[in-house]
PDB file of C-alpha atoms in Angstrom:
ATOM      1  CA  GLU A  19      -0.086  -0.049   0.001  1.00 82.00           C
ATOM      2  CA  ALA A  20       1.346   3.419  -1.062  1.00 80.00           C
ATOM      3  CA  GLN A  21       1.806   5.498   2.087  1.00 92.00           C
ATOM      4  CA  VAL A  22       3.730   8.074   4.085  1.00 96.00           C
ATOM      5  CA  THR A  23       4.390   7.090   7.677  1.00 97.00           C
ATOM      6  CA  GLN A  24       5.477   9.236  10.567  1.00 97.00           C
ATOM      7  CA  ASN A  25       6.631   8.395  14.087  1.00 97.00           C
ATOM      8  CA  PRO A  26       5.827   9.080  16.687  1.00 97.00           C
ATOM      9  CA  ARG A  27       2.230   9.999  16.273  1.00 97.00           C
ATOM     10  CA  TYR A  28       2.089  11.737  19.672  1.00 97.00           C
ATOM     11  CA  LEU A  29       4.880  13.069  21.852  1.00 97.00           C
ATOM     12  CA  ILE A  30       5.061  15.167  24.864  1.00 97.00           C
ATOM     13  CA  THR A  31       8.533  16.354  25.796  1.00 96.00           C
ATOM     14  CA  VAL A  32      10.284  19.081  27.732  1.00 96.00           C
ATOM     15  CA  THR A  33      12.136  22.118  26.657  1.00 97.00           C
ATOM     16  CA  GLY A  34      15.624  21.478  25.398  1.00 96.00           C
ATOM     17  CA  LYS A  35      15.482  17.681  24.983  1.00 96.00           C
ATOM     18  CA  LYS A  36      16.465  16.873  21.476  1.00 97.00           C
ATOM     19  CA  LEU A  37      14.011  14.838  19.446  1.00 97.00           C
ATOM     20  CA  THR A  38      13.583  13.421  15.923  1.00 98.00           C
ATOM     21  CA  VAL A  39      10.346  12.768  14.072  1.00 98.00           C
ATOM     22  CA  THR A  40      10.745  10.152  11.381  1.00 98.00           C
ATOM     23  CA  CYS A  41       9.082  10.221   8.034  1.00 98.00           C
ATOM     24  CA  SER A  42       9.210   7.437   5.389  1.00 98.00           C
ATOM     25  CA  GLN A  43       7.519   6.942   2.056  1.00 96.00           C
ATOM     26  CA  ASN A  44       7.336   3.876  -0.112  1.00 94.00           C
ATOM     27  CA  MET A  45       6.425   5.547  -3.393  1.00 90.00           C
ATOM     28  CA  ASN A  46       9.922   6.407  -4.634  1.00 90.00           C
ATOM     29  CA  HIS A  47       8.961  10.062  -4.641  1.00 89.00           C
ATOM     30  CA  GLU A  48      11.734  12.591  -5.133  1.00 89.00           C
ATOM     31  CA  TYR A  49      10.082  15.423  -3.261  1.00 90.00           C
ATOM     32  CA  MET A  50       9.435  15.490   0.416  1.00 93.00           C
ATOM     33  CA  SER A  51       8.484  18.247   2.796  1.00 94.00           C
ATOM     34  CA  TRP A  52       7.565  19.059   6.373  1.00 96.00           C
ATOM     35  CA  TYR A  53       4.714  21.282   7.509  1.00 96.00           C
ATOM     36  CA  ARG A  54       3.411  22.545  10.883  1.00 97.00           C
ATOM     37  CA  GLN A  55      -0.092  23.315  11.404  1.00 96.00           C
ATOM     38  CA  ASP A  56      -1.348  25.761  14.019  1.00 94.00           C
ATOM     39  CA  PRO A  57      -4.846  26.999  14.662  1.00 89.00           C
ATOM     40  CA  GLY A  58      -5.651  30.124  12.469  1.00 85.00           C
ATOM     41  CA  LEU A  59      -2.365  29.788  10.636  1.00 88.00           C
ATOM     42  CA  GLY A  60      -2.904  26.876   8.353  1.00 88.00           C
ATOM     43  CA  LEU A  61      -0.162  24.663   6.987  1.00 92.00           C
ATOM     44  CA  ARG A  62       3.289  26.311   6.926  1.00 94.00           C
ATOM     45  CA  GLN A  63       6.174  24.726   5.228  1.00 93.00           C
ATOM     46  CA  ILE A  64       9.255  24.102   7.440  1.00 96.00           C
ATOM     47  CA  TYR A  65      11.701  22.445   5.157  1.00 96.00           C
ATOM     48  CA  TYR A  66      11.619  20.617   1.774  1.00 93.00           C
ATOM     49  CA  SER A  67      13.872  18.225  -0.159  1.00 93.00           C
ATOM     50  CA  MET A  68      13.940  17.761  -3.946  1.00 88.00           C
ATOM     51  CA  ASN A  69      16.096  14.647  -3.812  1.00 90.00           C
ATOM     52  CA  VAL A  70      18.698  12.812  -1.792  1.00 93.00           C
ATOM     53  CA  GLU A  71      21.185  15.314  -0.214  1.00 94.00           C
ATOM     54  CA  VAL A  72      19.140  18.296  -1.553  1.00 92.00           C
ATOM     55  CA  THR A  73      17.241  20.256   1.066  1.00 94.00           C
ATOM     56  CA  ASP A  74      16.081  23.817   1.456  1.00 93.00           C
ATOM     57  CA  LYS A  75      14.342  25.989   3.939  1.00 93.00           C
ATOM     58  CA  GLY A  76      10.574  26.696   3.786  1.00 91.00           C
ATOM     59  CA  ASP A  77       8.712  29.467   5.420  1.00 90.00           C
ATOM     60  CA  VAL A  78       9.341  28.637   9.113  1.00 95.00           C
ATOM     61  CA  PRO A  79      12.741  26.804   9.362  1.00 96.00           C
ATOM     62  CA  GLU A  80      14.036  28.226  12.635  1.00 97.00           C
ATOM     63  CA  GLY A  81      14.612  25.721  15.280  1.00 97.00           C
ATOM     64  CA  TYR A  82      14.471  22.729  12.967  1.00 98.00           C
ATOM     65  CA  LYS A  83      16.870  20.618  11.041  1.00 98.00           C
ATOM     66  CA  VAL A  84      16.419  17.949   8.329  1.00 98.00           C
ATOM     67  CA  SER A  85      18.356  15.432   6.548  1.00 96.00           C
ATOM     68  CA  ARG A  86      17.851  13.323   3.315  1.00 97.00           C
ATOM     69  CA  LYS A  87      20.305  10.645   3.243  1.00 97.00           C
ATOM     70  CA  GLU A  88      18.048   8.090   1.576  1.00 96.00           C
ATOM     71  CA  LYS A  89      15.139   8.656  -0.868  1.00 95.00           C
ATOM     72  CA  ARG A  90      12.549   7.060   1.297  1.00 96.00           C
ATOM     73  CA  ASN A  91      13.343   8.899   4.624  1.00 98.00           C
ATOM     74  CA  PHE A  92      13.196  12.602   5.643  1.00 98.00           C
ATOM     75  CA  PRO A  93      13.459  12.996   9.403  1.00 98.00           C
ATOM     76  CA  LEU A  94      12.742  16.262  11.104  1.00 98.00           C
ATOM     77  CA  ILE A  95      15.051  17.120  14.017  1.00 98.00           C
ATOM     78  CA  LEU A  96      14.526  19.553  16.836  1.00 97.00           C
ATOM     79  CA  GLU A  97      17.851  20.016  18.500  1.00 96.00           C
ATOM     80  CA  SER A  98      16.489  22.019  21.417  1.00 97.00           C
ATOM     81  CA  PRO A  99      12.730  22.111  21.420  1.00 97.00           C
ATOM     82  CA  SER A 100      10.807  25.036  22.819  1.00 97.00           C
ATOM     83  CA  PRO A 101       7.202  25.501  23.698  1.00 97.00           C
ATOM     84  CA  ASN A 102       6.447  27.562  20.633  1.00 97.00           C
ATOM     85  CA  GLN A 103       7.214  24.383  18.677  1.00 98.00           C
ATOM     86  CA  THR A 104       4.158  22.685  20.131  1.00 98.00           C
ATOM     87  CA  SER A 105       2.150  21.934  17.004  1.00 97.00           C
ATOM     88  CA  LEU A 106       0.778  19.322  14.640  1.00 97.00           C
ATOM     89  CA  TYR A 107       3.399  18.244  12.177  1.00 98.00           C
ATOM     90  CA  PHE A 108       2.779  16.651   8.774  1.00 97.00           C
ATOM     91  CA  CYS A 109       5.358  15.092   6.377  1.00 97.00           C
ATOM     92  CA  ALA A 110       4.415  14.907   2.694  1.00 94.00           C
ATOM     93  CA  SER A 111       5.825  13.443  -0.426  1.00 92.00           C
ATOM     94  CA  SER A 112       5.245  13.903  -4.251  1.00 86.00           C
ATOM     95  CA  PRO A 113       6.748  13.140  -7.467  1.00 80.00           C
ATOM     96  CA  PRO A 114       8.617  16.139  -9.215  1.00 68.00           C
ATOM     97  CA  GLY A 115       6.131  16.585 -11.990  1.00 59.00           C
ATOM     98  CA  GLY A 116       5.463  20.284 -11.392  1.00 49.00           C
ATOM     99  CA  TRP A 117       7.323  21.581 -14.421  1.00 45.00           C
ATOM    100  CA  ARG A 118       5.367  19.260 -16.637  1.00 47.00           C
ATOM    101  CA  GLY A 119       2.060  20.739 -15.314  1.00 48.00           C
ATOM    102  CA  LEU A 120       0.862  17.329 -13.948  1.00 54.00           C
ATOM    103  CA  THR A 121      -1.321  16.982 -11.028  1.00 60.00           C
ATOM    104  CA  ASP A 122       1.387  15.310  -8.949  1.00 66.00           C
ATOM    105  CA  THR A 123      -0.461  15.906  -5.674  1.00 78.00           C
ATOM    106  CA  GLN A 124       1.198  15.502  -2.419  1.00 83.00           C
ATOM    107  CA  TYR A 125       0.555  12.525  -0.128  1.00 90.00           C
ATOM    108  CA  PHE A 126       0.511  13.411   3.600  1.00 94.00           C
ATOM    109  CA  GLY A 127       1.504  11.331   6.607  1.00 96.00           C
ATOM    110  CA  PRO A 128      -0.955  10.886   9.388  1.00 96.00           C
ATOM    111  CA  GLY A 129       0.547  13.732  11.465  1.00 97.00           C
ATOM    112  CA  THR A 130       2.635  14.013  14.646  1.00 98.00           C
ATOM    113  CA  ARG A 131       1.085  15.901  17.547  1.00 97.00           C
ATOM    114  CA  LEU A 132       4.084  17.427  19.571  1.00 98.00           C
ATOM    115  CA  THR A 133       3.819  19.115  22.929  1.00 98.00           C
ATOM    116  CA  VAL A 134       6.811  20.816  24.396  1.00 97.00           C
ATOM    117  CA  LEU A 135       6.485  21.669  28.054  1.00 96.00           C
TER     118      LEU A 135
ATOM    119  CA  GLY B  25       6.085  34.677  -2.774  1.00 52.00           C
ATOM    120  CA  GLN B  26       2.443  33.940  -2.798  1.00 67.00           C
ATOM    121  CA  ASN B  27      -0.557  35.523  -0.933  1.00 89.00           C
ATOM    122  CA  ILE B  28      -3.539  33.088  -0.697  1.00 95.00           C
ATOM    123  CA  ASP B  29      -6.944  34.230   0.864  1.00 96.00           C
ATOM    124  CA  GLN B  30      -9.928  32.151   1.794  1.00 97.00           C
ATOM    125  CA  PRO B  31     -12.807  32.678   4.151  1.00 97.00           C
ATOM    126  CA  THR B  32     -12.065  31.504   7.616  1.00 95.00           C
ATOM    127  CA  GLU B  33     -15.401  29.807   8.242  1.00 97.00           C
ATOM    128  CA  MET B  34     -18.568  28.953   6.359  1.00 97.00           C
ATOM    129  CA  THR B  35     -21.818  27.280   7.510  1.00 97.00           C
ATOM    130  CA  ALA B  36     -24.311  25.485   5.246  1.00 97.00           C
ATOM    131  CA  THR B  37     -27.297  23.101   5.538  1.00 97.00           C
ATOM    132  CA  GLU B  38     -27.262  19.412   4.606  1.00 97.00           C
ATOM    133  CA  GLY B  39     -28.455  18.923   0.997  1.00 97.00           C
ATOM    134  CA  ALA B  40     -27.415  22.505  -0.085  1.00 97.00           C
ATOM    135  CA  ILE B  41     -24.765  23.770  -2.205  1.00 97.00           C
ATOM    136  CA  VAL B  42     -21.688  25.714  -0.944  1.00 98.00           C
ATOM    137  CA  GLN B  43     -18.999  27.612  -2.760  1.00 98.00           C
ATOM    138  CA  ILE B  44     -15.665  28.251  -1.156  1.00 98.00           C
ATOM    139  CA  ASN B  45     -13.629  30.895  -2.736  1.00 98.00           C
ATOM    140  CA  CYS B  46      -9.843  31.313  -2.958  1.00 98.00           C
ATOM    141  CA  THR B  47      -7.841  34.267  -4.321  1.00 98.00           C
ATOM    142  CA  TYR B  48      -4.168  34.313  -4.827  1.00 96.00           C
ATOM    143  CA  GLN B  49      -1.285  36.393  -6.004  1.00 94.00           C
ATOM    144  CA  THR B  50       1.767  34.678  -7.440  1.00 87.00           C
ATOM    145  CA  SER B  51       4.668  35.625  -9.732  1.00 83.00           C
ATOM    146  CA  GLY B  52       4.424  32.436 -11.825  1.00 86.00           C
ATOM    147  CA  PHE B  53       1.333  30.134 -11.575  1.00 88.00           C
ATOM    148  CA  ASN B  54       1.785  26.435 -11.890  1.00 85.00           C
ATOM    149  CA  GLY B  55      -1.272  24.929 -10.572  1.00 89.00           C
ATOM    150  CA  LEU B  56      -3.913  25.159  -7.841  1.00 93.00           C
ATOM    151  CA  PHE B  57      -4.988  22.369  -5.454  1.00 93.00           C
ATOM    152  CA  TRP B  58      -7.934  21.791  -3.092  1.00 95.00           C
ATOM    153  CA  TYR B  59      -7.501  19.577  -0.186  1.00 95.00           C
ATOM    154  CA  GLN B  60     -10.077  18.434   2.475  1.00 96.00           C
ATOM    155  CA  GLN B  61      -8.954  17.999   6.040  1.00 96.00           C
ATOM    156  CA  HIS B  62     -10.938  16.620   8.926  1.00 96.00           C
ATOM    157  CA  ALA B  63      -9.935  17.705  12.413  1.00 91.00           C
ATOM    158  CA  GLY B  64      -6.691  16.059  13.526  1.00 88.00           C
ATOM    159  CA  GLU B  65      -6.336  14.242  10.275  1.00 93.00           C
ATOM    160  CA  ALA B  66      -4.031  14.510   7.279  1.00 94.00           C
ATOM    161  CA  PRO B  67      -5.189  16.554   4.258  1.00 94.00           C
ATOM    162  CA  THR B  68      -6.536  14.552   1.395  1.00 92.00           C
ATOM    163  CA  PHE B  69      -6.429  15.612  -2.238  1.00 90.00           C
ATOM    164  CA  LEU B  70      -9.711  16.784  -3.897  1.00 93.00           C
ATOM    165  CA  SER B  71      -8.949  18.567  -7.091  1.00 92.00           C
ATOM    166  CA  TYR B  72      -6.283  20.219  -9.252  1.00 90.00           C
ATOM    167  CA  ASN B  73      -6.564  23.059 -11.772  1.00 92.00           C
ATOM    168  CA  VAL B  74      -3.875  24.339 -13.970  1.00 89.00           C
ATOM    169  CA  LEU B  75      -5.936  25.604 -16.945  1.00 92.00           C
ATOM    170  CA  ASP B  76      -8.933  28.042 -16.771  1.00 96.00           C
ATOM    171  CA  GLY B  77     -12.332  26.403 -16.382  1.00 96.00           C
ATOM    172  CA  LEU B  78     -14.348  23.967 -14.303  1.00 96.00           C
ATOM    173  CA  GLU B  79     -13.176  20.531 -13.246  1.00 92.00           C
ATOM    174  CA  GLU B  80     -16.029  18.272 -12.142  1.00 92.00           C
ATOM    175  CA  LYS B  81     -15.539  15.258  -9.847  1.00 88.00           C
ATOM    176  CA  GLY B  82     -18.776  13.822  -8.528  1.00 93.00           C
ATOM    177  CA  ARG B  83     -20.313  16.101  -5.928  1.00 96.00           C
ATOM    178  CA  PHE B  84     -17.234  18.390  -6.024  1.00 96.00           C
ATOM    179  CA  SER B  85     -16.162  20.898  -8.692  1.00 96.00           C
ATOM    180  CA  SER B  86     -13.301  23.306  -8.915  1.00 97.00           C
ATOM    181  CA  PHE B  87     -13.042  26.465 -11.059  1.00 98.00           C
ATOM    182  CA  LEU B  88      -9.964  28.491 -12.022  1.00 97.00           C
ATOM    183  CA  SER B  89      -9.555  31.839 -13.545  1.00 97.00           C
ATOM    184  CA  ARG B  90      -5.819  32.476 -13.878  1.00 95.00           C
ATOM    185  CA  SER B  91      -6.311  36.101 -15.105  1.00 95.00           C
ATOM    186  CA  LYS B  92      -8.265  36.986 -11.976  1.00 96.00           C
ATOM    187  CA  GLY B  93      -6.184  34.874  -9.607  1.00 96.00           C
ATOM    188  CA  TYR B  94      -9.362  33.129  -8.481  1.00 97.00           C
ATOM    189  CA  SER B  95     -10.587  29.673  -7.771  1.00 98.00           C
ATOM    190  CA  TYR B  96     -13.540  28.308  -6.098  1.00 98.00           C
ATOM    191  CA  LEU B  97     -14.592  24.865  -4.791  1.00 98.00           C
ATOM    192  CA  LEU B  98     -18.215  23.870  -5.202  1.00 98.00           C
ATOM    193  CA  LEU B  99     -19.740  21.219  -3.039  1.00 97.00           C
ATOM    194  CA  LYS B 100     -23.114  19.876  -3.927  1.00 97.00           C
ATOM    195  CA  GLU B 101     -25.675  17.846  -2.093  1.00 97.00           C
ATOM    196  CA  LEU B 102     -23.940  18.569   1.149  1.00 98.00           C
ATOM    197  CA  GLN B 103     -23.583  15.842   3.765  1.00 97.00           C
ATOM    198  CA  MET B 104     -22.770  15.893   7.358  1.00 97.00           C
ATOM    199  CA  LYS B 105     -19.427  14.252   6.663  1.00 96.00           C
ATOM    200  CA  ASP B 106     -18.438  17.278   4.418  1.00 98.00           C
ATOM    201  CA  SER B 107     -17.894  19.226   7.715  1.00 98.00           C
ATOM    202  CA  ALA B 108     -14.171  19.817   7.473  1.00 97.00           C
ATOM    203  CA  SER B 109     -11.475  22.226   6.603  1.00 97.00           C
ATOM    204  CA  TYR B 110     -10.910  23.037   2.942  1.00 98.00           C
ATOM    205  CA  LEU B 111      -7.409  24.011   1.917  1.00 96.00           C
ATOM    206  CA  CYS B 112      -6.483  25.872  -1.190  1.00 96.00           C
ATOM    207  CA  ALA B 113      -2.790  25.467  -2.255  1.00 94.00           C
ATOM    208  CA  VAL B 114      -1.026  27.195  -5.092  1.00 92.00           C
ATOM    209  CA  ARG B 115       2.159  25.909  -6.825  1.00 87.00           C
ATOM    210  CA  GLU B 116       4.509  28.456  -8.155  1.00 83.00           C
ATOM    211  CA  ALA B 117       6.728  27.961 -11.215  1.00 78.00           C
ATOM    212  CA  GLY B 118      10.450  28.175 -11.018  1.00 71.00           C
ATOM    213  CA  GLY B 119      10.717  27.324  -7.310  1.00 65.00           C
ATOM    214  CA  SER B 120      10.413  24.156  -5.435  1.00 66.00           C
ATOM    215  CA  TYR B 121       7.164  23.033  -7.127  1.00 69.00           C
ATOM    216  CA  ILE B 122       5.801  22.281  -3.737  1.00 77.00           C
ATOM    217  CA  PRO B 123       2.597  24.214  -3.085  1.00 86.00           C
ATOM    218  CA  THR B 124       1.947  26.936  -0.553  1.00 89.00           C
ATOM    219  CA  PHE B 125      -1.239  26.595   1.467  1.00 93.00           C
ATOM    220  CA  GLY B 126      -3.865  29.076   2.446  1.00 94.00           C
ATOM    221  CA  ARG B 127      -5.136  29.091   6.025  1.00 94.00           C
ATOM    222  CA  GLY B 128      -8.092  26.971   5.134  1.00 95.00           C
ATOM    223  CA  THR B 129     -11.844  27.412   5.411  1.00 97.00           C
ATOM    224  CA  SER B 130     -13.672  25.618   8.105  1.00 96.00           C
ATOM    225  CA  LEU B 131     -17.073  24.385   6.694  1.00 98.00           C
ATOM    226  CA  ILE B 132     -19.774  23.412   9.181  1.00 97.00           C
ATOM    227  CA  VAL B 133     -22.690  21.514   7.734  1.00 97.00           C
ATOM    228  CA  HIS B 134     -25.926  21.695   9.742  1.00 96.00           C
ATOM    229  CA  PRO B 135     -28.766  19.219   9.608  1.00 94.00           C
TER     230      PRO B 135
END
């Protein structure tokens, strides 16, 4: 089954304790991205990756890191989490068809609800 | 960059028709997506427009006017399960080709 998986689904942690949220897709997609979603602010892009070893900042990258060592995995790293990073996080993947004008919709993972105390 | 606007909240009655508007400003348009998102769940793809006109898919239709920077999502024969947020997302040419999302429209369907 084609899917994007995220782990953990729920996490409560404390300020300053490093954490990693994993994201994996089995569709051989080149593009992957991370979003955070907060009430009234919608989905905001944190980082994206266009292929292995190619990553770039989105709209709200401060306090986050990512890596793309393998095509299928795109972990989100919070080196020193703070309470303002309490949010619902989504990973997404898509094929790189944008320039061809194809639909190439993004497939979203189930979300990770993070609380930083 | 992009500026995407949609109403924050709308209400409608079961069985009725509702139109959710989305306006955008972008330097290079490369497609507009509509997603549905139920509370606490992942967004799911509804429709895609890259050329002007109406795309119909069952009870849902989406319209695009590139010259006006305008799209709408039309939901017919509303059902209670249609209560959700509807997200408009615009893809810009020449960049990452990953869409930017509007803040979403929360639709509440009443019996």
